[in-house]
Short mmCIF file of C-alpha atoms and ligand atoms in Angstrom, two decimals:
data_model
loop_
_atom_site.label_atom_id
_atom_site.label_comp_id
_atom_site.label_asym_id
_atom_site.label_seq_id
_atom_site.Cartn_x
_atom_site.Cartn_y
_atom_site.Cartn_z
CA MET A 21 -0.02 -12.36 -21.70
CA THR A 22 -1.52 -15.41 -24.11
CA THR A 23 -3.81 -15.98 -25.79
CA ARG A 24 -5.52 -19.62 -27.13
CA MET A 25 -8.46 -20.35 -29.02
CA ARG A 26 -9.81 -23.80 -28.43
CA GLN A 27 -12.74 -25.62 -29.47
CA MET A 28 -15.95 -24.93 -26.45
CA GLU A 29 -16.49 -28.52 -24.69
CA ALA A 30 -19.50 -29.36 -22.36
CA ALA A 31 -17.81 -28.37 -18.79
CA ASP A 32 -16.87 -25.43 -20.55
CA LEU A 33 -20.94 -24.37 -19.85
CA ASP A 34 -20.63 -23.50 -16.02
CA GLY A 35 -18.03 -20.37 -16.73
CA VAL A 36 -20.03 -19.77 -20.88
CA GLU A 37 -23.27 -19.12 -18.06
CA ALA A 38 -22.02 -17.19 -15.57
CA ILE A 39 -20.26 -14.45 -18.35
CA GLU A 40 -22.99 -14.05 -19.33
CA ARG A 41 -25.22 -13.59 -17.16
CA VAL A 42 -23.58 -11.10 -16.83
CA ILE A 43 -23.48 -9.54 -19.27
CA TYR A 44 -26.18 -9.45 -20.98
CA SER A 45 -29.68 -8.20 -19.69
CA HIS A 46 -30.98 -11.05 -22.10
CA PRO A 47 -28.70 -13.20 -21.46
CA TRP A 48 -28.44 -17.41 -23.10
CA THR A 49 -29.02 -20.05 -21.29
CA ARG A 50 -27.44 -23.02 -20.18
CA GLY A 51 -29.84 -25.12 -22.85
CA ASN A 52 -29.02 -21.95 -25.33
CA PHE A 53 -25.29 -23.68 -26.16
CA ALA A 54 -25.84 -27.45 -24.55
CA ASP A 55 -28.16 -27.27 -28.01
CA SER A 56 -25.82 -24.99 -30.36
CA LEU A 57 -23.05 -28.29 -28.87
CA ALA A 58 -25.17 -30.74 -30.17
CA ALA A 59 -26.27 -28.83 -33.43
CA GLY A 60 -21.70 -28.99 -34.37
CA TYR A 61 -22.01 -24.58 -34.89
CA HIS A 62 -19.21 -23.58 -34.76
CA CYS A 63 -18.77 -22.96 -30.99
CA TRP A 64 -14.91 -21.54 -29.45
CA VAL A 65 -13.84 -20.14 -25.90
CA LEU A 66 -10.58 -17.01 -26.09
CA GLU A 67 -8.36 -18.47 -23.18
CA ARG A 68 -6.22 -15.55 -21.64
CA ASP A 69 -3.38 -16.47 -19.75
CA GLY A 70 -5.51 -20.60 -19.81
CA GLN A 71 -8.27 -18.56 -18.08
CA LEU A 72 -12.22 -18.46 -19.94
CA ALA A 73 -12.29 -15.25 -21.64
CA GLY A 74 -14.30 -14.79 -24.10
CA TYR A 75 -16.59 -16.99 -26.18
CA ALA A 76 -17.74 -17.41 -29.64
CA VAL A 77 -21.32 -19.28 -30.85
CA THR A 78 -20.85 -19.54 -34.95
CA MET A 79 -23.80 -21.38 -37.94
CA ILE A 80 -22.18 -21.20 -40.74
CA ALA A 81 -23.86 -23.15 -44.28
CA ALA A 82 -24.36 -22.84 -47.50
CA GLY A 83 -22.13 -20.70 -47.99
CA GLU A 84 -23.21 -18.60 -45.02
CA ALA A 85 -21.77 -17.88 -41.48
CA HIS A 86 -24.40 -16.54 -39.26
CA LEU A 87 -22.37 -15.24 -36.04
CA LEU A 88 -25.12 -16.27 -32.71
CA ASN A 89 -23.22 -14.78 -30.13
CA LEU A 90 -19.73 -13.51 -29.70
CA SER A 91 -19.41 -12.51 -25.29
CA VAL A 92 -15.93 -11.74 -23.75
CA ALA A 93 -15.89 -11.53 -20.00
CA ALA A 94 -17.15 -8.13 -18.24
CA PRO A 95 -13.40 -7.04 -16.56
CA LEU A 96 -12.06 -8.60 -20.10
CA GLN A 97 -13.40 -6.02 -22.55
CA ARG A 98 -12.08 -3.53 -24.19
CA GLN A 99 -8.47 -5.10 -24.62
CA GLY A 100 -8.73 -6.41 -27.30
CA LEU A 101 -10.28 -9.44 -26.90
CA GLY A 102 -13.24 -9.04 -28.19
CA SER A 103 -11.20 -7.90 -32.43
CA GLU A 104 -9.31 -11.64 -31.36
CA LEU A 105 -12.50 -13.74 -31.64
CA LEU A 106 -14.45 -11.94 -34.12
CA ARG A 107 -10.98 -12.06 -36.65
CA PHE A 108 -10.99 -15.42 -35.56
CA VAL A 109 -14.68 -15.86 -36.98
CA LEU A 110 -13.81 -14.17 -39.90
CA GLN A 111 -11.23 -16.79 -40.79
CA LEU A 112 -13.23 -19.95 -40.34
CA ALA A 113 -16.84 -18.55 -42.10
CA ARG A 114 -13.78 -17.91 -44.79
CA ASP A 115 -12.52 -21.23 -44.30
CA CYS A 116 -15.89 -23.13 -44.47
CA ALA A 117 -16.05 -21.94 -47.82
CA ALA A 118 -18.57 -18.35 -46.77
CA VAL A 119 -18.51 -16.08 -49.17
CA THR A 120 -20.48 -13.22 -46.52
CA ILE A 121 -21.39 -13.88 -42.56
CA TYR A 122 -24.43 -11.81 -40.59
CA LEU A 123 -25.96 -10.77 -37.52
CA GLU A 124 -28.35 -8.72 -35.28
CA VAL A 125 -27.33 -6.59 -33.39
CA ARG A 126 -29.27 -4.80 -30.79
CA GLU A 127 -29.88 -1.20 -31.45
CA SER A 128 -28.46 -0.11 -28.03
CA ASN A 129 -25.39 -2.27 -28.25
CA THR A 130 -23.43 0.96 -29.09
CA ALA A 131 -20.13 -0.50 -27.63
CA ALA A 132 -20.77 -4.09 -30.06
CA ARG A 133 -22.22 -1.84 -33.70
CA ALA A 134 -18.74 -0.58 -33.54
CA LEU A 135 -16.82 -3.12 -32.68
CA TYR A 136 -18.62 -5.53 -35.36
CA ALA A 137 -18.03 -1.49 -37.97
CA ARG A 138 -14.58 -1.45 -37.12
CA HIS A 139 -14.60 -4.69 -38.36
CA GLY A 140 -16.14 -4.31 -41.98
CA PHE A 141 -19.36 -4.57 -41.25
CA SER A 142 -21.92 -2.97 -43.03
CA GLU A 143 -25.79 -2.25 -40.95
CA VAL A 144 -27.72 -3.16 -43.70
CA GLY A 145 -31.56 -3.83 -42.56
CA VAL A 146 -32.93 -3.54 -39.18
CA ARG A 147 -35.42 -6.51 -37.65
CA LYS A 148 -38.12 -5.07 -35.87
CA GLY A 149 -38.75 -5.76 -32.21
CA TYR A 150 -36.66 -8.91 -32.44
CA TYR A 151 -35.65 -8.90 -28.75
CA PRO A 152 -37.11 -8.95 -25.23
CA ALA A 153 -37.15 -6.42 -23.55
CA THR A 154 -38.16 -5.29 -20.49
CA ALA A 155 -40.56 -2.76 -20.67
CA SER A 156 -41.72 -4.52 -24.27
CA ARG A 157 -39.08 -5.17 -27.18
CA GLU A 158 -35.88 -4.14 -28.56
CA ASP A 159 -34.98 -3.93 -32.45
CA ALA A 160 -32.11 -5.70 -34.30
CA VAL A 161 -29.87 -4.35 -36.58
CA THR A 162 -28.64 -6.41 -38.80
CA MET A 163 -25.11 -6.40 -40.16
CA THR A 164 -22.63 -7.96 -43.01
CA LYS A 165 -19.70 -8.56 -44.46
CA VAL A 166 -18.56 -10.64 -47.44
CA LEU A 167 -15.85 -12.11 -46.78
CA ILE A 168 -14.46 -12.48 -50.48
C1 LIG B 203 -19.29 -6.28 -28.06
C2 LIG B 203 -18.49 -6.27 -27.36
C3 LIG B 203 -17.45 -8.51 -27.73
C4 LIG B 203 -15.92 -6.60 -27.89
O1 LIG B 203 -15.25 -6.84 -27.04
P1 LIG B 203 -13.93 -6.32 -26.46
O2 LIG B 203 -13.05 -7.11 -25.72
O3 LIG B 203 -14.77 -4.53 -25.15
O4 LIG B 203 -13.50 -5.20 -28.16
P2 LIG B 203 -12.36 -5.01 -27.94
O5 LIG B 203 -11.32 -4.68 -26.50
O6 LIG B 203 -11.66 -6.27 -29.17
O7 LIG B 203 -12.61 -3.30 -29.57
C5 LIG B 203 -12.43 -2.99 -30.52
C6 LIG B 203 -13.69 -2.99 -31.34
O8 LIG B 203 -14.87 -2.05 -30.94
C7 LIG B 203 -15.38 -1.10 -30.09
N1 LIG B 203 -15.57 -1.38 -29.03
C8 LIG B 203 -15.25 -2.14 -28.03
N2 LIG B 203 -15.85 -1.94 -26.85
C9 LIG B 203 -16.74 -0.31 -26.91
C10 LIG B 203 -17.54 0.11 -25.69
N3 LIG B 203 -18.13 0.26 -24.76
N4 LIG B 203 -17.67 1.69 -26.75
C11 LIG B 203 -17.78 1.97 -28.16
N5 LIG B 203 -16.81 1.08 -28.74
C12 LIG B 203 -16.37 -0.36 -28.10
C13 LIG B 203 -14.12 -0.43 -30.64
O9 LIG B 203 -13.84 1.05 -31.64
C14 LIG B 203 -13.12 -0.70 -30.12
O10 LIG B 203 -12.02 -0.15 -30.96
P3 LIG B 203 -10.72 0.84 -29.85
O11 LIG B 203 -10.36 -0.10 -28.05
O12 LIG B 203 -9.33 0.28 -30.42
O13 LIG B 203 -11.60 1.63 -29.80
C15 LIG B 203 -18.44 -6.86 -25.79
O14 LIG B 203 -18.25 -5.04 -25.24
C16 LIG B 203 -18.83 -7.54 -25.23
O15 LIG B 203 -18.47 -8.75 -24.66
N6 LIG B 203 -20.07 -6.70 -24.98
C17 LIG B 203 -21.18 -7.23 -24.39
C18 LIG B 203 -21.67 -8.80 -24.95
C19 LIG B 203 -22.36 -8.57 -26.48
O16 LIG B 203 -22.88 -7.40 -25.81
N7 LIG B 203 -22.82 -9.26 -27.93
C20 LIG B 203 -22.20 -8.66 -28.32
C21 LIG B 203 -23.55 -9.51 -29.21
S1 LIG B 203 -24.09 -9.65 -30.91
#
């Protein structure tokens, strides 16, 4: 099995949207990804054996990286691909002279919180009611990592 990273293109949006809809209760829309591409955010996809397996969207400016989306297709989770994507994003941020990286994650998302903790992120705060949820709102945990 071979994996490779490449930049996301408009032609990827159907596949990205299909993955997104399965793995999130409140997925990003196609427009969110199109806007990210248009804004020049760092949008990358991970292919495994030529198939779209995951993707990450990162905004990097003024020495700070903000990881906005990191996702692995449902059938391919827990096989190391999320770690591969995250390692790529960390190196990308360093290459773009970011000193810190931060992200928000749903409080209930134990898988993602464990992934980020494993890669050296610390939980530094809570944003109350940051995310939409089925009944009301859900808090976000803010996590950061120093890159230097
Ligand atoms: C979070 C996500 C990206 C992880 O990707 P993945 O490919 O499954 O992660 P990996 O296989 O690289 O796992 C690395 C580590 O993360 C942690 N982890 C991943 N999935 C986990 C789970 N379901 N439960 C607990 N820990 C988990 C573990 O520490 C794991 O190491 P281990 O398998 O040796 O125990 C993936 O579950 C996903 O796409 N989820 C839906 C989208 C999402 O929530 N994205 C994050 C938004 S902030």
